[in-house]
XYZ file of C-alpha atoms in Angstrom:
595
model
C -55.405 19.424 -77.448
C -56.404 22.958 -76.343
C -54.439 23.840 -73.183
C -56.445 25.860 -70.168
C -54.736 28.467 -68.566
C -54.444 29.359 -65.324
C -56.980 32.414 -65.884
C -59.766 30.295 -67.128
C -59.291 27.627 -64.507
C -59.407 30.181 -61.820
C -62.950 31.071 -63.601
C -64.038 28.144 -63.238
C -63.130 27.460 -59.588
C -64.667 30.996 -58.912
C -68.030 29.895 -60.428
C -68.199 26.816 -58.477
C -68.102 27.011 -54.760
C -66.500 23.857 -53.018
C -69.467 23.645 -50.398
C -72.658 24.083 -53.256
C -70.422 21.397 -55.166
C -69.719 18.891 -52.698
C -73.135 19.419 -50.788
C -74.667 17.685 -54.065
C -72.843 14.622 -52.650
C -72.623 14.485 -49.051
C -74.691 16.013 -46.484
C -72.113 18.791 -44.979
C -72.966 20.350 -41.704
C -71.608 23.216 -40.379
C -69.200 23.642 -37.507
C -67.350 26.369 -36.574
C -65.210 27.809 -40.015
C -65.612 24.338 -42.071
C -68.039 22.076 -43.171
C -67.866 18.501 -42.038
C -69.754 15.112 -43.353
C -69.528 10.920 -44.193
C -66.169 11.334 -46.282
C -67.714 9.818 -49.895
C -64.047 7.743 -50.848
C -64.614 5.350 -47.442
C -66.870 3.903 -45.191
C -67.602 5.370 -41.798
C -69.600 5.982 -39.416
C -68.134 9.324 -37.763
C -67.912 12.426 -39.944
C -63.872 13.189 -40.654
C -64.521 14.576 -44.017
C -64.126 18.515 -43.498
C -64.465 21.149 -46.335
C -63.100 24.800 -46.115
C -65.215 27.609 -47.840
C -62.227 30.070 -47.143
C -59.604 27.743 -48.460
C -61.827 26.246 -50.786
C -60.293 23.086 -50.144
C -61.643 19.577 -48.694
C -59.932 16.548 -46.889
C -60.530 13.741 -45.101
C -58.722 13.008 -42.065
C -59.540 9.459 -42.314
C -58.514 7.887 -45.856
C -56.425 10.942 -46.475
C -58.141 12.140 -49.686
C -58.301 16.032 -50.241
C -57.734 18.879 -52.381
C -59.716 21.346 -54.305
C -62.836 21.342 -56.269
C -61.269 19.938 -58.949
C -59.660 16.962 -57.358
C -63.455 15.951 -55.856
C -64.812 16.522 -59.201
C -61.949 14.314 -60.796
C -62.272 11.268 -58.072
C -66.258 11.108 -57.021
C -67.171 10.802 -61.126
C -64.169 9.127 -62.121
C -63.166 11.781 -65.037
C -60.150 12.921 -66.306
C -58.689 16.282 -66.014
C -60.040 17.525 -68.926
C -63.085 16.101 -68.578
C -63.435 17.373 -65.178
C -62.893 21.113 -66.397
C -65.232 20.519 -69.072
C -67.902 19.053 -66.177
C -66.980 22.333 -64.190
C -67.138 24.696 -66.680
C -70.629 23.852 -67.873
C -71.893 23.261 -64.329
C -70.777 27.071 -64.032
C -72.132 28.276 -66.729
C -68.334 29.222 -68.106
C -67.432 29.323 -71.803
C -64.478 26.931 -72.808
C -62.228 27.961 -75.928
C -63.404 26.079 -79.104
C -60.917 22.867 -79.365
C -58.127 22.720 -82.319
C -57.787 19.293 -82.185
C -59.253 17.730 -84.774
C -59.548 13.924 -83.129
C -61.322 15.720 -80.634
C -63.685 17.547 -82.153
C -64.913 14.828 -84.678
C -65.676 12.779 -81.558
C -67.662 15.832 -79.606
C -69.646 16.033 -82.662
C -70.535 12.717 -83.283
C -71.552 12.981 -79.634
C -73.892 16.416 -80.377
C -75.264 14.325 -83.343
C -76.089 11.341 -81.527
C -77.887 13.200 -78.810
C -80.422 14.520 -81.758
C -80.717 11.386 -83.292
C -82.515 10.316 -80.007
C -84.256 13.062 -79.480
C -85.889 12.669 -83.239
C -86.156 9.238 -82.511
C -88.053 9.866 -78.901
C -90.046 11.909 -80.842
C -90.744 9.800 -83.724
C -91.877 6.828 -81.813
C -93.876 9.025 -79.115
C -95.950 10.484 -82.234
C -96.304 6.804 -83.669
C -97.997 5.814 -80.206
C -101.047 8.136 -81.473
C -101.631 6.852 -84.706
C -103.810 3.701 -86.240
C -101.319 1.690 -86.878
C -100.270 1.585 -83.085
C -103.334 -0.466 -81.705
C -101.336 -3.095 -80.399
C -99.614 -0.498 -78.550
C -101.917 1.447 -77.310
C -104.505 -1.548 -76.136
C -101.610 -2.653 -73.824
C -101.235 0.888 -72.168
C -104.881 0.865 -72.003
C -104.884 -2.373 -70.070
C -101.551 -1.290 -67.848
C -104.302 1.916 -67.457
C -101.930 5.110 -67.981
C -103.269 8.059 -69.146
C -102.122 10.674 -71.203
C -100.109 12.216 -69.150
C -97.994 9.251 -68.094
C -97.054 8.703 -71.772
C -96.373 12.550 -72.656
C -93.945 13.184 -69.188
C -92.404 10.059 -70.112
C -92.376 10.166 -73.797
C -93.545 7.163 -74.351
C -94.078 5.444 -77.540
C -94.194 2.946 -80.149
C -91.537 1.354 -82.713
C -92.693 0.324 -86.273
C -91.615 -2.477 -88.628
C -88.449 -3.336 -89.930
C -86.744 -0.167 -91.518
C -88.752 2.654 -90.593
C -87.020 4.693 -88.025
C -83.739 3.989 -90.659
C -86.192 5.824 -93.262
C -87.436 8.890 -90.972
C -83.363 9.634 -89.563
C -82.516 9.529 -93.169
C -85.790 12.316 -93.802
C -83.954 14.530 -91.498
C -80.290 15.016 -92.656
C -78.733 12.335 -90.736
C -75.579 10.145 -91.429
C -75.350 6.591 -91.646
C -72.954 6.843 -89.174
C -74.445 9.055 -87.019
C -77.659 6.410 -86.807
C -75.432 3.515 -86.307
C -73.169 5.035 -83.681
C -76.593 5.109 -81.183
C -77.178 1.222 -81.837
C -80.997 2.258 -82.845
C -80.267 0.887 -86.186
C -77.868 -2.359 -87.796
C -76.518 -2.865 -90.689
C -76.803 -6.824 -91.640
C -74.452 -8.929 -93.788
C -76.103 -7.260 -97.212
C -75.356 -4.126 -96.554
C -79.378 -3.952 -95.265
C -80.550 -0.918 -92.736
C -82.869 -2.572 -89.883
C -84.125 -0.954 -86.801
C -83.286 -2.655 -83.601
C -86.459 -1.912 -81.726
C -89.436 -3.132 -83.973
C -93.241 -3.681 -82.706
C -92.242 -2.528 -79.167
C -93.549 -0.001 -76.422
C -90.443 2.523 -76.124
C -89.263 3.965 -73.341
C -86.846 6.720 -73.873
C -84.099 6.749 -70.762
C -82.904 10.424 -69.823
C -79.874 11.430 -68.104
C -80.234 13.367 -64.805
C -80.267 16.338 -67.268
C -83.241 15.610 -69.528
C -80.436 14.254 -72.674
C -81.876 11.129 -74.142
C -78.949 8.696 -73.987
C -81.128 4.826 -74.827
C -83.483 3.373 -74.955
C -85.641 0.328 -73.652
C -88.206 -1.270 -75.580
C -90.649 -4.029 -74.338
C -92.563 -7.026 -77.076
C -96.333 -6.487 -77.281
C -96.944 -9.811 -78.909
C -96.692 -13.020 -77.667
C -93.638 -14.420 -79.562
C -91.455 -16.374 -76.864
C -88.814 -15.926 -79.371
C -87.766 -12.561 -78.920
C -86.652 -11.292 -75.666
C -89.722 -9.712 -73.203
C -87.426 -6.154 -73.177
C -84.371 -5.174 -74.737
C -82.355 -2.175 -74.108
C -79.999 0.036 -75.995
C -76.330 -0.978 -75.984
C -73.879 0.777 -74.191
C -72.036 3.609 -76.931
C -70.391 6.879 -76.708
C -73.454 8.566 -74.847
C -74.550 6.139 -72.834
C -73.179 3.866 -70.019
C -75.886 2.201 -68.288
C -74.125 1.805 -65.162
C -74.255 6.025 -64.680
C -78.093 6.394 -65.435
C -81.755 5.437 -63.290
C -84.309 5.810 -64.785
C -86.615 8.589 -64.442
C -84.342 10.523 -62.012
C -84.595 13.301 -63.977
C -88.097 13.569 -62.936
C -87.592 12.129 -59.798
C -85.089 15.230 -58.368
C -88.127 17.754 -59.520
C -90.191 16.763 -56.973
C -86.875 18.194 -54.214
C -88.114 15.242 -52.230
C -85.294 14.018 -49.564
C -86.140 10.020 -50.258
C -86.213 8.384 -53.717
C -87.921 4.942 -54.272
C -86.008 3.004 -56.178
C -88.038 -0.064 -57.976
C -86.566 -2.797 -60.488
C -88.794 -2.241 -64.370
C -89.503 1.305 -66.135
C -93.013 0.353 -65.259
C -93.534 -0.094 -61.787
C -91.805 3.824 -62.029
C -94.536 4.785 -64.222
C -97.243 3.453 -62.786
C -96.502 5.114 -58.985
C -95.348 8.029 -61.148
C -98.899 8.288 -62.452
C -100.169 8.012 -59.154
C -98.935 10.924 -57.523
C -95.896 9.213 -55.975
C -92.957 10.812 -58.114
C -89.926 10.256 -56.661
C -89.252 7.074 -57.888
C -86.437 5.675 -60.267
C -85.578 2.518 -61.667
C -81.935 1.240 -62.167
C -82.473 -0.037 -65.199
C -82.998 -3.780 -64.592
C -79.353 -4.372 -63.563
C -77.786 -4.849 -60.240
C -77.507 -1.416 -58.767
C -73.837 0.226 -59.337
C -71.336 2.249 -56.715
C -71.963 5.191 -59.563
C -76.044 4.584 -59.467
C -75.680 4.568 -55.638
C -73.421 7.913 -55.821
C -75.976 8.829 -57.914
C -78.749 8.345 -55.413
C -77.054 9.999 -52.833
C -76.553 13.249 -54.260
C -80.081 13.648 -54.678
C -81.517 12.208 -51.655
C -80.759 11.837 -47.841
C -83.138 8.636 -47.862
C -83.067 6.054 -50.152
C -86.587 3.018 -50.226
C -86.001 0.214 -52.204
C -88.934 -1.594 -53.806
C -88.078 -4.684 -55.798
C -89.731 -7.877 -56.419
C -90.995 -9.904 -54.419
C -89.249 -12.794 -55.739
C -86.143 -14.764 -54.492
C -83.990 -13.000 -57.614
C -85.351 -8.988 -56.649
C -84.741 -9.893 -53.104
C -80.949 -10.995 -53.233
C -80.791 -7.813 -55.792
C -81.792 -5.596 -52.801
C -79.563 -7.391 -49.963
C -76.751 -6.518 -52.988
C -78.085 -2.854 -53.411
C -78.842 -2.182 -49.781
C -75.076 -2.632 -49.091
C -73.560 -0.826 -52.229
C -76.259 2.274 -50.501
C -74.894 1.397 -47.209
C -71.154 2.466 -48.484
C -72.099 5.632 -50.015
C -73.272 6.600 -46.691
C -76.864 6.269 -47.981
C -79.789 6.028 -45.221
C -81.165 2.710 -47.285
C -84.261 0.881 -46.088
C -86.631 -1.906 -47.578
C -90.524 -1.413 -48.602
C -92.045 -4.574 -47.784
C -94.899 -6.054 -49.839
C -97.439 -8.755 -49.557
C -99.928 -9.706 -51.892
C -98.674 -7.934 -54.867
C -95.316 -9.380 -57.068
C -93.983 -6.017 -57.904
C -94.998 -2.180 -56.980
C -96.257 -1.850 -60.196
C -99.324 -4.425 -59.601
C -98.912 -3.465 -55.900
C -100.116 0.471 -56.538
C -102.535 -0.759 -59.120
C -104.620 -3.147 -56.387
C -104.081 -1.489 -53.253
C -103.713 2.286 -54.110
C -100.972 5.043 -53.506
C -102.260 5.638 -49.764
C -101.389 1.900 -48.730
C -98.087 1.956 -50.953
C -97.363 5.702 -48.782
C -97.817 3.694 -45.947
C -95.381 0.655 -46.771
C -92.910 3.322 -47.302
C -93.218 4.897 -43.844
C -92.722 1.607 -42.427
C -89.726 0.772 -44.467
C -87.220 -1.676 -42.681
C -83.425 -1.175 -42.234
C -80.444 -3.346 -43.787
C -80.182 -5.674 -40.597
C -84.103 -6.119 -40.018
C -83.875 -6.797 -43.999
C -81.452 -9.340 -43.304
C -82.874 -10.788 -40.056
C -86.230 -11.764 -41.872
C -84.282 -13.173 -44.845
C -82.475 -15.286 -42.314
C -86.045 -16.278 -40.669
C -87.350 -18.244 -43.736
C -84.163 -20.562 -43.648
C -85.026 -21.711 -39.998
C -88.435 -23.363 -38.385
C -88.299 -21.163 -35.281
C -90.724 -23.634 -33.585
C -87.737 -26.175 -33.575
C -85.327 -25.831 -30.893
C -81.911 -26.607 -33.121
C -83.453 -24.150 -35.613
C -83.776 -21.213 -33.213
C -80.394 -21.445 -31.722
C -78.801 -21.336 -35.205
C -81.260 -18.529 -36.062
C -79.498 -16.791 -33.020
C -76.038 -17.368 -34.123
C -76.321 -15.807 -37.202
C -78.584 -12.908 -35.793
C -75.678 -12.043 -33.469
C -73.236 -12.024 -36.367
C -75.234 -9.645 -38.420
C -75.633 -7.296 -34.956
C -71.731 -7.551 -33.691
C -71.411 -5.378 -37.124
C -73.358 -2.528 -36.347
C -70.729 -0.222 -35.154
C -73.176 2.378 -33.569
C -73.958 0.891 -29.776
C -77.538 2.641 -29.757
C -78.434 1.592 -32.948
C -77.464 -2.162 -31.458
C -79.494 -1.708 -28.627
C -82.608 -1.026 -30.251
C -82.308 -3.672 -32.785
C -81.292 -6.006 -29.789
C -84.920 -4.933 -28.056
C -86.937 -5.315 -30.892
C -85.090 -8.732 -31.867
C -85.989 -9.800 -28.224
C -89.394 -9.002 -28.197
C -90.228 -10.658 -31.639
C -88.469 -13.529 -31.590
C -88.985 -14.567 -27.629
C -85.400 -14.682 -27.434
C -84.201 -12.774 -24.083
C -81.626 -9.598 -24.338
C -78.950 -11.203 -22.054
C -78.742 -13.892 -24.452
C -78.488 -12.016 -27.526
C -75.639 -9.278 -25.513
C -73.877 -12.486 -24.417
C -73.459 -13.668 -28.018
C -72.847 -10.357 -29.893
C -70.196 -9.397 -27.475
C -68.593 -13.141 -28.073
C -69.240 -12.370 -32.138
C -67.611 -9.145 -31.410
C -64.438 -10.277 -29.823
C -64.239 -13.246 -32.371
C -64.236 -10.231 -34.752
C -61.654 -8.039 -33.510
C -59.286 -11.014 -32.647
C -59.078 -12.116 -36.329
C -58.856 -8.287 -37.429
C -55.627 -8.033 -35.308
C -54.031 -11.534 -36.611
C -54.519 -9.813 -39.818
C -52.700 -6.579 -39.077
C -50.219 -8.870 -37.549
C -49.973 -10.813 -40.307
C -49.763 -8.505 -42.804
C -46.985 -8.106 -44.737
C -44.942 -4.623 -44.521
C -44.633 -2.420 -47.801
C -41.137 -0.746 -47.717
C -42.756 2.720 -48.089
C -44.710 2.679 -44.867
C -41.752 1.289 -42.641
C -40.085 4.648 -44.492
C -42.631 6.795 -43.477
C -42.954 5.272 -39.659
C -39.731 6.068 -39.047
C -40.392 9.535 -39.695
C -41.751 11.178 -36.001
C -45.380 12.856 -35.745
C -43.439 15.557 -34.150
C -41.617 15.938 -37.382
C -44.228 15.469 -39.617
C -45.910 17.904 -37.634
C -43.376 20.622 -37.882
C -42.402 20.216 -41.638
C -46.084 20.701 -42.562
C -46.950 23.616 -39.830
C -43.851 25.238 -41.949
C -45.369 24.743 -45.357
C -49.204 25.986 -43.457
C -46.969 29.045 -42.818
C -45.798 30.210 -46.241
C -48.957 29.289 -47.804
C -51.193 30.995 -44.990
C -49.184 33.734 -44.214
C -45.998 34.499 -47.016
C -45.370 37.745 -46.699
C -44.630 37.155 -42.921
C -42.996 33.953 -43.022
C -40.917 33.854 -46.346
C -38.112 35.822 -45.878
C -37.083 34.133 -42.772
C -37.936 30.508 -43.494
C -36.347 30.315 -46.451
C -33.349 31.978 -45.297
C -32.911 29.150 -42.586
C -34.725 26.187 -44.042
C -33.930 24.468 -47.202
C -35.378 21.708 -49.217
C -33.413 19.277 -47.854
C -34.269 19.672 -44.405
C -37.673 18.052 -45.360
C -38.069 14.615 -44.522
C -41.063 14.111 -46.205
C -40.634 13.953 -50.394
C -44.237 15.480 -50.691
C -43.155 18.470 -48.253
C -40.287 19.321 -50.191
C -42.364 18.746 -53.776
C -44.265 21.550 -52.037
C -41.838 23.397 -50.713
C -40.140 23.588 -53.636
C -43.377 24.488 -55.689
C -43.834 27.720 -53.114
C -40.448 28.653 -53.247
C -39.775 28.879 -57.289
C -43.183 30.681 -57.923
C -42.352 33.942 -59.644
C -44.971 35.919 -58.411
C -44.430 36.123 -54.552
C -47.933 36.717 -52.900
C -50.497 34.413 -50.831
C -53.238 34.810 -53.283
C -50.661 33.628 -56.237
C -49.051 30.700 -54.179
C -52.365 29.375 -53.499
C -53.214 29.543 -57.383
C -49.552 27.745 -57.902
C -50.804 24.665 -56.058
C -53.904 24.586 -56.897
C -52.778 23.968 -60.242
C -50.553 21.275 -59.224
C -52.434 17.879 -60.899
C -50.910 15.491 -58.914
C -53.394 13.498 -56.437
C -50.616 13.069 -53.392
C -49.467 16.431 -53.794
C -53.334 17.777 -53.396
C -54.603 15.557 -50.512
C -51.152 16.340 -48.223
C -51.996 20.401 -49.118
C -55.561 20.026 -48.300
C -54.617 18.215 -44.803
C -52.102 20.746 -44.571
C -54.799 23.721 -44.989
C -57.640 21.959 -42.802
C -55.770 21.212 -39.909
C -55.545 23.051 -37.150
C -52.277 23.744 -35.202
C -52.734 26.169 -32.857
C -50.871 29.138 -33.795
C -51.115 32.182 -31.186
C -48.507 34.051 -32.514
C -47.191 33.584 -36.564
C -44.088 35.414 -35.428
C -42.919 33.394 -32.382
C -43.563 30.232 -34.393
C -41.905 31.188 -37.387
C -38.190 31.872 -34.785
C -39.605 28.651 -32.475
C -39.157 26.601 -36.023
C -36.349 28.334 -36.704
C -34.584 27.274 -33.470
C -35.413 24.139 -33.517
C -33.505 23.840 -37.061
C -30.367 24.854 -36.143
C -30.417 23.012 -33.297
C -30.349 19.982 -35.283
C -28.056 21.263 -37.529
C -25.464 22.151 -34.742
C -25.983 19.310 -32.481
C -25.456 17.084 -35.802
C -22.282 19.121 -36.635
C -21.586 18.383 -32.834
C -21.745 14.458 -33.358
C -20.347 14.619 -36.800
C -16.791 16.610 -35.368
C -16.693 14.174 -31.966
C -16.985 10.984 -34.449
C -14.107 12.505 -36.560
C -11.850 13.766 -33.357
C -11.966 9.945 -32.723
C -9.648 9.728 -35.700
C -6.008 8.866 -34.388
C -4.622 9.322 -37.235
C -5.673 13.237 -37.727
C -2.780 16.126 -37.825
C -2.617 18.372 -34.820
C -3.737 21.410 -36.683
C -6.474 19.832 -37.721
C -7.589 18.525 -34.027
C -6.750 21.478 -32.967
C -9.335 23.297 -35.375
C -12.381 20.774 -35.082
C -11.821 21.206 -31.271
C -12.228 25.089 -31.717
C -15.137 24.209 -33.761
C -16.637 22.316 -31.072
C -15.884 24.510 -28.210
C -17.892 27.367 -30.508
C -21.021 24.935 -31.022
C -21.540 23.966 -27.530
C -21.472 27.560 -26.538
C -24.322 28.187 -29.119
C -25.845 25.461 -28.066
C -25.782 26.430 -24.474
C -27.088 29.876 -25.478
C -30.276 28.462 -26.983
C-alpha cells in the first residue's frame, strides 16, 4: 500500500479549510477568533463545539472529541485513514500517486467498472421506456401523470424480459464479473445469465454526487407473486444506509429545508410539481448516516410519511435519530390523502406548501400520537393523557421552548398551566433523582479514579506548557526543556506529546505543528485540539514560561525536602552521612525561602 507523505498530506489539508469542511455538517457561527456550533459526536443543546481557522483545528469541550480536518473527516463518515485522504484529496481537487498494490487496485477497478455498468444500464432501461415494447410501462406513468421531464431528470425507465440487460452489458465490453458484482444480473444453478429486474419501472438511485450506485424497480402487472418493489442489494458501491434518494437533486435547489417522504414516487411526483427539495430514504427506517446526511445539506428537515400506523411509528423513529444530529425536524401533517404522492396529486403543490409551513415539532408529534390512545371526554382518560404529556415536556431541556408548548397544551386541551407546571416539575425531579442513583451507582473504571486524582490545577499547567512550545517554540523551548522533563508529566497523553515536540528534528512552530498533525492516534488529537482551543490567559509568554518554571522546582525541592527528613529519621545512619543530608537540607530551605 502506497504510503502518503507528509508533503502531500499537507496539500491536502491546505486545499481543504477546516471551517468550509465542517460547515457542510454543522451550522458554525462566528465568535470572536473561532467558530462555534451543536458538536455532531453528542447531543446538546448549548453550542461547545469550537473550530479554529488559524489553528485549523476543532474540539469539543463537551464529549472531548477534536483534532484536525482529518480526524472530523475520519469520525463524522466513519472511514479509515486512507480512505479519509482519499475523501480529502478528491474533495480538493488534489492528485493522489497511482497505487502499487495490486489487491488494491483490482478492487478500485472493479469499483470504476461497476459504476459504468450502471450508468449503461440507467441508460439502457431509460431508452427502453420510449420504445413499443414498453406500453405497460409507459400507460402506468401516464396514469401516475408525469411528464417528460420527470422521467428524463430522473432517468427513469423500463426493464425487459429475462436476459436482456445480460445481452446489452455483454454488447459493450463488459465482464461477467463486472455485471454480477452490481447484483443487476444472477447466475442460476445452470450456469444461466438472468436479469434481476424484469417487466419493472426502474428507478436509478444516485449518490449525493450524481454516481449511480442501485437501483429500485417496481411490478407493473398484477402478479401477487412477485414482490410490489425490489431494490438492488447492497455491494461494493452501494450501502443503502449512506444514500436518499434524489438528494442529489434535492441540494440543487440550495434550499435550507428538505422534505423527506417514504417511496421514490411521492419524490417524483412533488418533484414534478415544482416542490424539489424532497428525498426519499429509500423505504427503510431512516439511519444516523441518512440523518448526518440530511443535516449537512439542510438547517430544516419536514418529514412526510404515510399516513398509516407503520409510516407514523417510522417518523416518531426518524424524528429522534434527526433530533440527535442536531437537526431542526418537524412533521407535515396530512388528511385526506394516504401518502404525499396522492396528497400533491388531489390537492395541489399550494396546499402541500402550506402543510409544510405549518409543520409540527417532535413533542406536538408525540402529544397527538398520545391523543388517539385516550377518550379525552372521559375523566380517567384525561388525567392519564396528562401524565404522559408531562413526561414528554419534563424532557425538553430549553425552559422557553417548555413554556410555549405548556401554553399551547393548555389552551387545546382545557387543561390549566398550573397543573401541567405542577406535574412537569414533579416528572422533572423524578428524573434527575434516578439520574443521580445512577451516577451513584455506577461502577468506577480504574482509569478515571487515575485521572481524578490528578488536580485541574495540574492538568491545567502540564497542558498550558505543551500550548507553549507548540504556540510559541522559539520562545519557550530552550528554557522548558532545560527545566522540565518527560517525567514531570502526570498525564501519559502530555508526555506522548511532549515527547513528540521534543524529538522533532526540525525545530520550528510551523514544523511542530505539521509533527502532530500527523500523529494518527484519536486521544493524542482530541487532547491537542483542547489544548490549542482553549484559552488560558497568557499576558506575558515570558513571565509564564519562569512562573512554570518556578513552580517545578518547587516541587522538586520541597520533595527532595520530604524525601531527606524521611531518611534523617533513619537511626541507624553514619554521622557523616547525617551530617551531609542535614547540609543538604539547610541549602534547600534557603532556596526555598528565596522563592
Amino acid at each position: 500500500m502506497v504510503q502518503y507523505s507528509n508533503e502531500l498530506k499537507e496539500e491536502i489539508r491546505a486545499a481543504n479549510d477546516i471551517v468550509d469542511v465542517i460547515s457542510q455538517y454543522v451550522t458554525l457561527k462566528r465568535s470572536g477568533r473561532n467558530y462555534f456550533g451543536i458538536c455532531p459526536f453528542h447531543r446538546e443543546k448549548s453550542p461547545s463545539f469550537s473550530v479554529s481557522p488559524d489553528r485549523q483545528y476543532f474540539h469539543c469541550f463537551g464529549c472531548h472529541k477534536g483534532g484536525d480536518v482529518f480526524t472530523f473527516i475520519s469520525e463524522i463518515e466513519k472511514l479509515s485513514f486512507k480512505e479519509t485522504i482519499e475523501f480529502l484529496a478528491e474533495r480538493g481537487h488534489v492528485t493522489l500517486p497511482i497505487e502499487q498494490d495490486e489487491g488494491f487496485n483490482e478492487k478500485q477497478y472493479l469499483k470504476d467498472r461497476m459504476y459504468k455498468v450502471n450508468l449503461e444500464t440507467t441508460l439502457f432501461f431509460h431508452e427502453r421506456l420510449y420504445q413499443p415494447l414498453a406500453k405497460i410501462a409507459q400507460n402506468y406513468v401516464k396514469e401516475r401523470k408525469l411528464d417528460n421531464n420527470t422521467l428524463k431528470a430522473f432517468k427513469i425507465g423500463y426493464s425487459g424480459e429475462y436476459n436482456e440487460l445480460y445481452k446489452h452489458l455483454k454488447s459493450q465490453g463488459f465482464k461477467d464479473n463486472e455485471i454480477l458484482a452490481t447484483g443487476l444480473v444472477n447466475k442460476n444453478d445452470r450456469g444461466e445469465f438472468i436479469d434481476r429486474f424484469r417487466k419493472r419501472l426502474m428507478f436509478p438511485i444516485m449518490s449525493v454526487n450524481g454516481k449511480v450506485v442501485a437501483f429500485g424497480g417496481r411490478r407493473l402487472d398484477n402478479n401477487e407473486k412477485s414482490a410490489k418493489y425490489i431494490n438492488s442489494n447492497e455491494n461494493l458501491v452501494y450501502s443503502k444506509k449512506q444514500h436518499l434518494f434524489a438528494l442529489n437533486l434535492a441540494k440543487q435547489t440550495n434550499s435550507k429545508q428538505i422534505i423527506l417522504v417514504e417511496g421514490y414516487m411521492d419524490a417524483i411526483s412533488l418533484y414534478q410539481r415544482g416542490i424539489q427539495n424532497v428525498v426519499a430514504s429509500l423505504g427503510t427506517a431512516l439511519t444516523e448516516e441518512q440523518g448526518r446526511l440530511l443535516r449537512k445539506y439542510s438547517e430544516q428537515v419536514l418529514m412526510s410519511y404515510d399516513s398509516d400506523g407503520a409510516g407514523q411509528e417510522a417518523i416518531m423513529r426518524g424524528l429522534e435519530i434527526l433530533g440527535t444530529q442536531g437537526c431542526d425536524a418537524r412533521v407535515i401533517q396530512m388528511e385526506g390523502a394516504k401518502d404525499p404522492d396522492e396528497y400533491v396529486i388531489k390537492y395541489g403543490s399550494e396546499r402541500f406548501n402550506l402543510l409544510a409551513k405549518n409543520a409540527i415539532s417532535l413533542v406536538e408529534f408525540k402529544v397527538k400520537m398520545l391523543k388517539s390512545n385516550y377518550n379525552l371526554e372521559n375523566a380517567t382518560d384525561k388525567v392519564r393523557f396528562l401524565k404522559e404529556i408531562t413526561e414528554i415536556l419534563s424532557q425538553v431541556e430549553n425552559k422557553i421552548e417548555q413554556e410555549i408548548y405548556i401554553d399551547k397544551i393548555s389552551k387545546q386541551y382545557v387543561i390549566s398551566k398550573e397543573a401541567i407546571y405542577a406535574e412537569v416539575n414533579k416528572q422533572a425531579y423524578k428524573n434527575q433523582s434516578s439520574k443521580d442513583n445512577n451516577i451513584l451507582n455506577r461502577p468506577v473504571h480504574k482509569e478515571v479514579k487515575v485521572k481524578e486524582e490528578i488536580s485541574e490545577a495540574i492538568i491545567k499547567r502540564e497542558n498550558m506548557i505543551l500550548y507553549l512550545l507548540i504556540n510559541h517554540y522559539e520562545e519557550s523551548v530552550v528554557d522548558i526543556t532545560s527545566n522540565i522533563l518527560k517525567e514531570d508529566f502526570k498525564l501519559e497523553v502530555n508526555q506522548k506529546i511532549f515527547e513528540a515536540i521534543t524529538n522533532s528534528k526540525e525545530k520550528s512552530k510551523e514544523r511542530i505543528l505539521q509533527v502532530l498533525s500527523n500523529i494518527e492516534d484519536s486521544d493524542l488529537q482530541s487532547q491537542i485540539s483542547e489544548i490549542m482551543l482553549s484559552d488560558y490567559e497568557i499576558t506575558s509568554v515570558q513571565k509564564c514560561i519562569e512562573d512554570i518554571i518556578i513552580i517545578y522546582t518547587k516541587e522538586r525541592l520541597n520533595n527532595r525536602k520530604l524525601a531527606i527528613i524521611k531518611e534523617l529519621e533513619n537511626s541507624n545512619l553514619p554521622n557523616e552521612e547525617v551530617s551531609r543530608l542535614e547540609v543538604e537540607l539547610n541549602n534547600i530551605i534557603i532556596e526555598l525561602a528565596k522563592m
